[in-house]
Short mmCIF file of C-alpha atoms and ligand atoms in Angstrom, two decimals:
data_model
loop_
_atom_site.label_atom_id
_atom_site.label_comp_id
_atom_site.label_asym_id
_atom_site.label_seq_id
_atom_site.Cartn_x
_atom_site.Cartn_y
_atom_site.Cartn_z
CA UNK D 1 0.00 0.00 0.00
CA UNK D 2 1.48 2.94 -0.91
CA UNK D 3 2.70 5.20 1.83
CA UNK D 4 2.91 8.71 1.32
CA UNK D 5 -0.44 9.55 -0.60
CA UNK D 6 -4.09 10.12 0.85
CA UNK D 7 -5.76 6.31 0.96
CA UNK D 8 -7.90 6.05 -2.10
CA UNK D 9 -7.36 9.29 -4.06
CA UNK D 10 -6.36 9.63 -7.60
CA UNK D 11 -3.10 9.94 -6.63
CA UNK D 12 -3.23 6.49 -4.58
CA UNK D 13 -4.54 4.93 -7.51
CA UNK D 14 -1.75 5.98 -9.76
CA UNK D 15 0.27 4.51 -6.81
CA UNK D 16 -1.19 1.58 -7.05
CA UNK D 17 -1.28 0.56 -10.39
CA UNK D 18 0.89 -1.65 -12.94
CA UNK D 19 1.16 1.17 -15.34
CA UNK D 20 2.60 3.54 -13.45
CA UNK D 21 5.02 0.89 -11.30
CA UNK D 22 8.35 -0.12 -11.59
CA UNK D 23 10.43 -3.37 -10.54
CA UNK D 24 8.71 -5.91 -8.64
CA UNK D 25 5.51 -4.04 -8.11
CA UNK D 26 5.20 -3.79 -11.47
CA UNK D 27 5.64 -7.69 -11.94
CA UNK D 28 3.26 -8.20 -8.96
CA UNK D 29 0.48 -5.78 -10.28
CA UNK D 30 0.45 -6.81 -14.15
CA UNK D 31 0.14 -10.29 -12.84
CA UNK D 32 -2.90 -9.34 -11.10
CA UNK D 33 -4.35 -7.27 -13.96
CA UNK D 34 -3.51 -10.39 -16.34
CA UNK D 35 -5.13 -13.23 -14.26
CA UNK D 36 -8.18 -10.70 -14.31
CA UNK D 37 -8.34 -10.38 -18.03
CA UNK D 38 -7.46 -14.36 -18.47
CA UNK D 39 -10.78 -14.88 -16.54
CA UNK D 40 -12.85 -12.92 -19.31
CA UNK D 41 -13.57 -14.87 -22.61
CA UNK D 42 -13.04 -12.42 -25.75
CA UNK D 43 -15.78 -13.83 -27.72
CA UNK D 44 -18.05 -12.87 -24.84
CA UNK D 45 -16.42 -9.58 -25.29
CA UNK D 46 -17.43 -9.17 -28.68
CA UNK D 47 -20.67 -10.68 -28.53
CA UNK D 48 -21.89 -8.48 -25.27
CA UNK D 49 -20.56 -5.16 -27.45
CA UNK D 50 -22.22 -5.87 -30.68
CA UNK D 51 -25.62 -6.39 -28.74
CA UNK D 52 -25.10 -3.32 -26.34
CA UNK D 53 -24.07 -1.42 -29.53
CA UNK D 54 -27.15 -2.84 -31.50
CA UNK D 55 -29.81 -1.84 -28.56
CA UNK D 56 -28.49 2.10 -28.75
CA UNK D 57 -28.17 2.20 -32.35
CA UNK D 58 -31.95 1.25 -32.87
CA UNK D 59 -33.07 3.92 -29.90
CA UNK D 60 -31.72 6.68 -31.80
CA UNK D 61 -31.91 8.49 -35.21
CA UNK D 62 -28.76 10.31 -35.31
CA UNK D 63 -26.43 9.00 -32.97
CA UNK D 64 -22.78 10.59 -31.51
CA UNK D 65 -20.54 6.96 -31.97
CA UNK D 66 -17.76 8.17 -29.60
CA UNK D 67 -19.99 9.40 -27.00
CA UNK D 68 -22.68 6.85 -26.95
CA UNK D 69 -20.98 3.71 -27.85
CA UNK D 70 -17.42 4.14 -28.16
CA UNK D 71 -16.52 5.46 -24.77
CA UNK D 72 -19.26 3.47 -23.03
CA UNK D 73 -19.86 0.03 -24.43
CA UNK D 74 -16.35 -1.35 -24.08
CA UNK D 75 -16.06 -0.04 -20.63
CA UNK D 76 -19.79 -1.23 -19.51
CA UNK D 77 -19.26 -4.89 -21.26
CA UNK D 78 -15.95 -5.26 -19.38
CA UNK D 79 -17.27 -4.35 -15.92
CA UNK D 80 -20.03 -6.58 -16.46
CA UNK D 81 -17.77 -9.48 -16.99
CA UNK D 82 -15.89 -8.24 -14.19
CA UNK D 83 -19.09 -8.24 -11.76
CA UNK D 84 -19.46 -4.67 -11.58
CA UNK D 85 -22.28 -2.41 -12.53
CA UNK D 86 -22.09 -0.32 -15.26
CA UNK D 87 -19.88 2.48 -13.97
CA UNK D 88 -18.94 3.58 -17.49
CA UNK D 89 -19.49 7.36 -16.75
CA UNK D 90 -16.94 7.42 -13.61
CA UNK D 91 -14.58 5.55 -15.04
CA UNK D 92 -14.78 7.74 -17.84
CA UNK D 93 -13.98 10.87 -14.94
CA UNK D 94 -11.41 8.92 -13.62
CA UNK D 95 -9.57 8.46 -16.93
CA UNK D 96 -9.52 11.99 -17.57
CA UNK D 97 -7.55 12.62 -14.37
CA UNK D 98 -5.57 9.09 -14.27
CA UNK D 99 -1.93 10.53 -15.99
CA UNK D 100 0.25 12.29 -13.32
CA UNK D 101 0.35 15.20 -15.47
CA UNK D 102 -2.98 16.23 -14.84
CA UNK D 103 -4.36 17.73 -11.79
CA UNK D 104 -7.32 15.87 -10.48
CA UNK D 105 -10.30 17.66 -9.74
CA UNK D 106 -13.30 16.91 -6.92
CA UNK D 107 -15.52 15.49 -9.53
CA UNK D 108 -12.66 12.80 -10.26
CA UNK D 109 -11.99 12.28 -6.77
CA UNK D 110 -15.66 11.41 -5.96
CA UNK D 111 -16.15 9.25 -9.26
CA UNK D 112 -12.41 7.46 -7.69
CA UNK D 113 -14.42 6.81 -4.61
CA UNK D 114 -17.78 5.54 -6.06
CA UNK D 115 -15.63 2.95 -8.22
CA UNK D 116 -13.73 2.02 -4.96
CA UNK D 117 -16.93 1.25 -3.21
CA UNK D 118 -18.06 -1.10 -5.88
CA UNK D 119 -14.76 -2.77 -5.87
CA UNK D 120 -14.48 -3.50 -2.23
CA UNK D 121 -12.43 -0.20 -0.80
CA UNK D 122 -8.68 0.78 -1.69
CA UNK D 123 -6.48 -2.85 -1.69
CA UNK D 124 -4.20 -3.63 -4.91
CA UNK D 125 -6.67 -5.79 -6.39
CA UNK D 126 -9.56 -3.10 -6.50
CA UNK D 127 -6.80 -0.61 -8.31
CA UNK D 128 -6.35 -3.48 -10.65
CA UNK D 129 -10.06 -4.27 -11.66
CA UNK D 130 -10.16 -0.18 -12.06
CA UNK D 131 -7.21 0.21 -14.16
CA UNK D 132 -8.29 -2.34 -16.28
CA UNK D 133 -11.78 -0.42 -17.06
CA UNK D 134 -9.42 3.29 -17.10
CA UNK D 135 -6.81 1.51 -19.31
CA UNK D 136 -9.81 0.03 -21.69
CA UNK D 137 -11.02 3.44 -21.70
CA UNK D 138 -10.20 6.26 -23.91
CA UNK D 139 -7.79 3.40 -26.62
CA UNK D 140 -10.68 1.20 -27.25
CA UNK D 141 -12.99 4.46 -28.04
CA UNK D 142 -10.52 5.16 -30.75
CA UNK D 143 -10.39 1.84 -31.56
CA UNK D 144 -13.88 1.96 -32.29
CA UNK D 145 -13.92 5.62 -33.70
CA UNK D 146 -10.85 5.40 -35.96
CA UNK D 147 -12.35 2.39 -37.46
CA UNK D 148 -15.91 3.37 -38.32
CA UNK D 149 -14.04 6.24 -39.72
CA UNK D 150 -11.85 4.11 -42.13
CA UNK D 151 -14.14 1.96 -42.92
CA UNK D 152 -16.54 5.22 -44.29
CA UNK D 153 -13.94 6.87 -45.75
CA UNK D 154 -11.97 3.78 -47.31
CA UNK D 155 -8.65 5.70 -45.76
CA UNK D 156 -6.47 3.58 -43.31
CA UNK D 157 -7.15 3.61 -39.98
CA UNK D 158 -5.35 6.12 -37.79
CA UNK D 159 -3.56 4.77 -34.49
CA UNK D 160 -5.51 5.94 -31.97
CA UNK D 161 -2.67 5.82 -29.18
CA UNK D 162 0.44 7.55 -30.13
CA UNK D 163 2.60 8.33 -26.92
CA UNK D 164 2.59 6.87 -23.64
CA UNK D 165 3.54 8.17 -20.29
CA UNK D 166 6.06 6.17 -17.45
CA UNK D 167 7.51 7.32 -14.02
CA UNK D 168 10.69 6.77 -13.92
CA UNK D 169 12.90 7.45 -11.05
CA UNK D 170 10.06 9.92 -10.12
CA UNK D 171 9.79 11.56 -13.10
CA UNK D 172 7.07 11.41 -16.08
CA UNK D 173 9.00 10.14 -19.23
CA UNK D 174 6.52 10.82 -22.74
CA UNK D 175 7.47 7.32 -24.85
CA UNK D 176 6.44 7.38 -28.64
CA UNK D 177 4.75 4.57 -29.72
CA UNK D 178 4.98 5.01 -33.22
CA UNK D 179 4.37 1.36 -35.15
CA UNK D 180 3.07 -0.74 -32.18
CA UNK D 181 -0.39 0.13 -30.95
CA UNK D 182 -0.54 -2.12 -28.23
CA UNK D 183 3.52 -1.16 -27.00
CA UNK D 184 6.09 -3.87 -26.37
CA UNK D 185 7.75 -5.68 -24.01
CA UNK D 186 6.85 -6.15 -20.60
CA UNK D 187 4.56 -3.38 -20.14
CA UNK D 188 3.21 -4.09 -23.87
CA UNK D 189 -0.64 -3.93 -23.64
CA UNK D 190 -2.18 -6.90 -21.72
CA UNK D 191 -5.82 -5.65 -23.03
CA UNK D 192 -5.05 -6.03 -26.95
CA UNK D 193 -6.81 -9.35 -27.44
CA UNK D 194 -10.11 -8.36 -25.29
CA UNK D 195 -9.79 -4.44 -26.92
CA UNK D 196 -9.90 -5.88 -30.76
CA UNK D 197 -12.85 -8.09 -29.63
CA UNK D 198 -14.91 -5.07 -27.79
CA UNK D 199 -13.86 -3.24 -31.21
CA UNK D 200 -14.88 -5.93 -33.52
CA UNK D 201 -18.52 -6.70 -31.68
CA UNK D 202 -19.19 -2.65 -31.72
CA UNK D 203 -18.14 -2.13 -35.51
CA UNK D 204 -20.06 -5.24 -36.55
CA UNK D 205 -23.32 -3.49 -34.80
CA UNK D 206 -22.76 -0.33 -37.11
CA UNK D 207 -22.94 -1.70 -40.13
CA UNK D 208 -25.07 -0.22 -42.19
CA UNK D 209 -24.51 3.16 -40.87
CA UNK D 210 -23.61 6.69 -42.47
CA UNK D 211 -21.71 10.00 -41.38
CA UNK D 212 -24.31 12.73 -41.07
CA UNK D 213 -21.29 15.04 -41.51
CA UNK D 214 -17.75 15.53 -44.02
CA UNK D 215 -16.11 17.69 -41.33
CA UNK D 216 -14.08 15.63 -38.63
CA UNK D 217 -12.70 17.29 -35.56
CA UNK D 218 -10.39 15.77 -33.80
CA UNK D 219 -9.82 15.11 -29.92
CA UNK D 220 -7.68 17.96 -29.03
CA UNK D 221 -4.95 15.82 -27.53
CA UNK D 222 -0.78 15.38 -27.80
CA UNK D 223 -1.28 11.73 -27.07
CA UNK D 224 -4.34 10.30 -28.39
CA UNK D 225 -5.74 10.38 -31.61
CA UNK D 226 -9.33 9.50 -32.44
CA UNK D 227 -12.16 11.49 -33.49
CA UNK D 228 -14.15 14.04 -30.79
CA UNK D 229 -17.30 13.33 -32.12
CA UNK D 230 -18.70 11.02 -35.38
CA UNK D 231 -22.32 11.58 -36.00
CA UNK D 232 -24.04 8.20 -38.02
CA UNK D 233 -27.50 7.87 -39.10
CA UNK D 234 -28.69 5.13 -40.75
CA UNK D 235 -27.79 4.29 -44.40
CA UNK D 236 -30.09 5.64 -47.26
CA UNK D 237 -31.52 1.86 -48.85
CA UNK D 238 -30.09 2.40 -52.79
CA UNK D 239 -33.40 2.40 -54.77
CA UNK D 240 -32.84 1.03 -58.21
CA UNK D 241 -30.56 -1.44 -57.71
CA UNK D 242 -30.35 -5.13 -57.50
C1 HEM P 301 -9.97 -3.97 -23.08
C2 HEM P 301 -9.23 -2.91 -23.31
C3 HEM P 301 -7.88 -2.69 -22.69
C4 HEM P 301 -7.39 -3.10 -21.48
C5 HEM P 301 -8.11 -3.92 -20.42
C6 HEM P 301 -6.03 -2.60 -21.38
C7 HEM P 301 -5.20 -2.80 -20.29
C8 HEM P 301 -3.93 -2.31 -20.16
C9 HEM P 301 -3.11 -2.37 -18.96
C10 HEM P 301 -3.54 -2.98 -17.63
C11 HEM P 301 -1.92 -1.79 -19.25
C12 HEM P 301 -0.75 -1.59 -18.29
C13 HEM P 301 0.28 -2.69 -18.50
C14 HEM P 301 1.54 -2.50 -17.69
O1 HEM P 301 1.84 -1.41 -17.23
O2 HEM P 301 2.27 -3.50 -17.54
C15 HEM P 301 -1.97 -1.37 -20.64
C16 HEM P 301 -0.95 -0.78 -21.30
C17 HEM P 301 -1.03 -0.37 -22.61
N1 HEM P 301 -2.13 -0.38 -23.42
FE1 HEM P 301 -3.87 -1.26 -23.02
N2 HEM P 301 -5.71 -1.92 -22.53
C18 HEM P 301 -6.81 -1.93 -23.35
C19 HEM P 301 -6.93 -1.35 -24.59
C20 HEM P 301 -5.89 -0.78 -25.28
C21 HEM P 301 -5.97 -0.26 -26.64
C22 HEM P 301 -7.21 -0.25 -27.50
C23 HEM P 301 -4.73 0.21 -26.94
C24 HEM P 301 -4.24 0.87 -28.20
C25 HEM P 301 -4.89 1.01 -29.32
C26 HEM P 301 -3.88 0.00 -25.80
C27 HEM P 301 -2.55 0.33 -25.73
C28 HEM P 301 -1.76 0.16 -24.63
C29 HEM P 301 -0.36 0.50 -24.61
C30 HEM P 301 0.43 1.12 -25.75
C31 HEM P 301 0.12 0.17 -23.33
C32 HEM P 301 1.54 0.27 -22.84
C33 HEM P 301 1.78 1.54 -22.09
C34 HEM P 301 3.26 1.64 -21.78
O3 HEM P 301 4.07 1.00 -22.45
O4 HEM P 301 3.54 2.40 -20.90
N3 HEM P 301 -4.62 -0.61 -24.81
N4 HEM P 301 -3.22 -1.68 -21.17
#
């Protein structure tokens, strides 16, 4: 347990955490967060996202992909599998303040604290089951977003993750990740196998789809690289054809 931060803060949890460990609690804390994910079956993964993805889609005319299903579903099929409610929006406040560049605010605190009393209070293992769902967070949304983009556009898919941030010897080190989405080595990306399925089951559900829009803005972001928002409606049927 870490020592010198306040007990379940946002701080704590970066304390806590494979990511942003080194040495043997870094060995000890992946191995947690990898016996987690090894308990979760990836075509359950796909399967859960392509039917929470369906259910939206049909609710809604004109639908925002990144903020309806690409920041949500992922992280609501993977705490279900976990055994947690969906907590997709405070895990989606915690992300936001998770890198130890950014200053966390009270609303991130209290969304910390809500996912710690779901996960059975501040212990390792609770900082592990969050990670996972902070880690799955923001990549697989650009997973999801950079693909529905390519495959509209026919251009290749951008890598949503492009830099990644370490502490080492107390300091925050920016590492380029140019040519390997998922990293390498031991910290490579323990998530890629259950990501690509979350990806595959929520771009199989929008099928069918079309941009309501030609102009793309971008997340405004030196590390991350997906779209801010990507407006679908359903496909016009071609009428003459076939
Ligand atoms: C189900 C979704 C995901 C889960 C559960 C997950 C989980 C994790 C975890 C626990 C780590 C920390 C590993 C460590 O420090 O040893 C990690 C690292 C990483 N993840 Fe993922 N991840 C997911 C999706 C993604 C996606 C979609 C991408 C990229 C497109 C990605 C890219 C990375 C990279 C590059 C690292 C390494 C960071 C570094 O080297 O410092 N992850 N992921």
């Amino acid at each position: 347990m870490p020592a010198d931060v306040p007990v379940g803060s946002i701080a704590w949890l970066r304390a806590s955490v494979a990511r942003f460990s080194n040495g043997a609690d870094h060995v000890r804390r992946r191995a947690l967060a990898v016996d987690l994910l090894a308990s979760v079956d990836a075509d359950s993964l796909q399967f859960q996202a392509f039917s929470r993805t369906s259910r939206i889609m049909a609710e809604l005319d004109v639908v925002d992909v990144m903020a309806e299903i690409a920041r949500p579903v992922p992280v609501g099929v993977l705490a279900e599998v976990l055994g947690l409610p969906d907590v997709s929006a405070d895990v989606a406040g915690v992300a936001a303040a998770y890198h130890p560049h950014v200053t966390p605010d009270a609303a991130a605190e209290a969304a910390l604290t809500r996912l710690l009393a779901v996960c059975g209070g501040p212990a390792e293992l609770a900082a592990a089951r969050i990670g996972l769902l902070v880690q799955a967070c923001d990549a697989t949304a650009g997973l999801i977003g950079n693909g529905l983009l390519a495959s509209l556009t026919g251009e290749p898919a951008e890598q949503p993750v492009l830099a990644t941030r370490r502490r080492v010897g107390g300091a925050d080190v920016t590492v380029s990740l140019a040519g390997t989405p998922f990293g390498a080595g031991p910290r490579a990306c323990p998530g890629s196998r259950h990501a690509l399925a979350l990806a595959a089951g929520a771009l199989a559900a929008l099928r069918g789809f079309r941009l309501t829009e030609t102009e793309i803005s971008w997340l405004p972001s030196p590390n991350l690289r997906m779209p801010a928002a990507l407006r679908v409606t359903r496909g016009e049927t071609a009428g003459g054809f076939c």
